[in-house]
Tab-separated table of C-alpha atoms in Angstrom:
chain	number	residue	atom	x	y	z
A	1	UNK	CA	158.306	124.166	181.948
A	2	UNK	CA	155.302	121.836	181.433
A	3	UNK	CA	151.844	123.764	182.870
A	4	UNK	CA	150.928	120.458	184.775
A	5	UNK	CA	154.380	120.113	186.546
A	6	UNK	CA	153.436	123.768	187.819
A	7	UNK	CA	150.370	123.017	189.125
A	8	UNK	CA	151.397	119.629	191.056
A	9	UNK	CA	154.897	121.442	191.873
A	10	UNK	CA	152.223	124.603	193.827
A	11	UNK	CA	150.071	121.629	195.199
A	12	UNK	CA	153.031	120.246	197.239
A	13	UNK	CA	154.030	123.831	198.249
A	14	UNK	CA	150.655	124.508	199.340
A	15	UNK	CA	150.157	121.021	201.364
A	16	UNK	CA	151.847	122.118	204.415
A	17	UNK	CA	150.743	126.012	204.304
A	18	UNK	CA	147.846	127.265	205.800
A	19	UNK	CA	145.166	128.818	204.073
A	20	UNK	CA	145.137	133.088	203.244
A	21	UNK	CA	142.237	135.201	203.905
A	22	UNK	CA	142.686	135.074	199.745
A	23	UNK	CA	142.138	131.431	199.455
A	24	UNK	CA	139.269	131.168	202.059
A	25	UNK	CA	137.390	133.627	200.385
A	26	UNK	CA	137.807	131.928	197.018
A	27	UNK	CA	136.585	128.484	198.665
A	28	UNK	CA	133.523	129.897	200.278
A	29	UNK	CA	132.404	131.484	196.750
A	30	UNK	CA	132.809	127.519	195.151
A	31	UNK	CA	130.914	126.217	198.852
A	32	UNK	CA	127.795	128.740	197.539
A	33	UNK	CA	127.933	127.392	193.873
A	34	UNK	CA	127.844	124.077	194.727
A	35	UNK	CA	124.829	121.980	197.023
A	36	UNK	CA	127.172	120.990	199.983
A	37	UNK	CA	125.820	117.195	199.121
A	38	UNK	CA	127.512	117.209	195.999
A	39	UNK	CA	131.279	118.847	196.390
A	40	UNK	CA	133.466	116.139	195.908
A	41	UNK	CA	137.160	115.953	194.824
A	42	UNK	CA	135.757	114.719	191.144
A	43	UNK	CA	133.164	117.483	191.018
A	44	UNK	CA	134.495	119.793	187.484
A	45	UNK	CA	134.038	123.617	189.419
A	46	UNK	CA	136.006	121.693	192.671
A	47	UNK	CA	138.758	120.648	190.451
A	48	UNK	CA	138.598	124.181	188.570
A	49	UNK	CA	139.065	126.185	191.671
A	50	UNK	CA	141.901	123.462	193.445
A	51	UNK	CA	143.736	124.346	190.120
A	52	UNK	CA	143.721	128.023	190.687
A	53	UNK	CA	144.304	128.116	194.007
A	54	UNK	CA	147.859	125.271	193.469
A	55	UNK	CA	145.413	123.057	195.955
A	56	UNK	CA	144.394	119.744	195.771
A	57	UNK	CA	140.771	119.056	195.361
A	58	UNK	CA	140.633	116.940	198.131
A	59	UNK	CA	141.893	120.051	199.868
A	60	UNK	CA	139.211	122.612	198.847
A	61	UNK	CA	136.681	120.030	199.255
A	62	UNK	CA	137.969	119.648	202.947
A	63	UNK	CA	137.722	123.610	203.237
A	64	UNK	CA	134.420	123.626	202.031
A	65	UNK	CA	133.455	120.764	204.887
A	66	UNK	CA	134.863	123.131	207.075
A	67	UNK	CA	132.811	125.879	205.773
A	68	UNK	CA	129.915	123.522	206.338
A	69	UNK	CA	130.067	123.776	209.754
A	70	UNK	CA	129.155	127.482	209.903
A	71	UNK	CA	126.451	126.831	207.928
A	72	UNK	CA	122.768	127.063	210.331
A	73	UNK	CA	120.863	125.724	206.869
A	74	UNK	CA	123.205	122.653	207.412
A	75	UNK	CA	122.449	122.236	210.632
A	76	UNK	CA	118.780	122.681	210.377
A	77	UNK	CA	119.288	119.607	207.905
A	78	UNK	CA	121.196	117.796	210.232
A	79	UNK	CA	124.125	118.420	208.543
A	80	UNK	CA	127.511	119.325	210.629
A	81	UNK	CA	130.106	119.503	207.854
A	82	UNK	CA	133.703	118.852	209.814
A	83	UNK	CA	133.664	119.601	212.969
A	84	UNK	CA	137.296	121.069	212.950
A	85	UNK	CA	138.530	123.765	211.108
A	86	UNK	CA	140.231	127.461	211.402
A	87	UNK	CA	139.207	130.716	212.434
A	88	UNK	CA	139.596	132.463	208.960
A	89	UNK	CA	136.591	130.548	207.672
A	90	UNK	CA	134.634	132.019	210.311
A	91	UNK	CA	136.309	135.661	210.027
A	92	UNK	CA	135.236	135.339	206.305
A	93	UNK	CA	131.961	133.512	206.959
A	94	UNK	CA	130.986	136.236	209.334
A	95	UNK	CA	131.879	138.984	206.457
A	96	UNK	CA	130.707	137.328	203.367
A	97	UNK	CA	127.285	135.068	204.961
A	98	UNK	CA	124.441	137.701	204.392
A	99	UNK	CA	126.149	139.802	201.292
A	100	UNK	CA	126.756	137.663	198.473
A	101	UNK	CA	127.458	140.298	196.014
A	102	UNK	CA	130.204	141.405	198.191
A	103	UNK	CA	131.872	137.505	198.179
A	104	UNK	CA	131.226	137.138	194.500
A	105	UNK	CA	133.393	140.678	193.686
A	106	UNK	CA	135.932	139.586	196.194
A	107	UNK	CA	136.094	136.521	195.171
A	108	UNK	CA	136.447	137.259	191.499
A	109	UNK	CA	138.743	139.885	191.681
């Protein structure tokens, strides 16, 4: 079976499920790597990590918005990120804000 076909084939599996703890934790770690000014659906780590995770980018770059809105540097910028979004991103912001490290073996793993 052709790799791509897999990946797209995920992708439409994935469009109507919600998020894991799993795939949260994942898209916080690419939120940290990348300035929140520049994730976009054509940025090459956003497209990496949709891939993994059988997501669209345009769906981890939505997470990541709604990431953004935990985010007090944002706000001190002015920044809200989407104002919607679901309570895992703030169970895992809570957990992973203030120890990196910890997000970056999770995340990894």
């Amino acid at each position: 079976m052709n790799i791509k076909y897999n990946i797209v084939q995920k992708q439409m599996i994935n469009y109507m499920n919600n998020w894991t703890r799993e795939e949260t934790i994942i898209a916080f770690n690419v939120y940290c790597k990348i300035p929140f000014r520049n994730s976009s659906k054509t940025h090459p780590l956003i497209i990496k990590y949709a891939n993994i995770l059988g997501r669209s980018p345009s769906a981890l770059c939505m997470k990541i918005g709604n990431i953004g809105r935990l985010d007090p540097d944002l706000k001190k910028q002015g920044i809200t990120g989407l104002i919607h979004g679901a309570n895992i991103e703030k169970e895992v912001w809570k957990e992973f804000y203030r120890n990196p490290e910890h997000l970056a073996f999770e995340s990894e793993r």
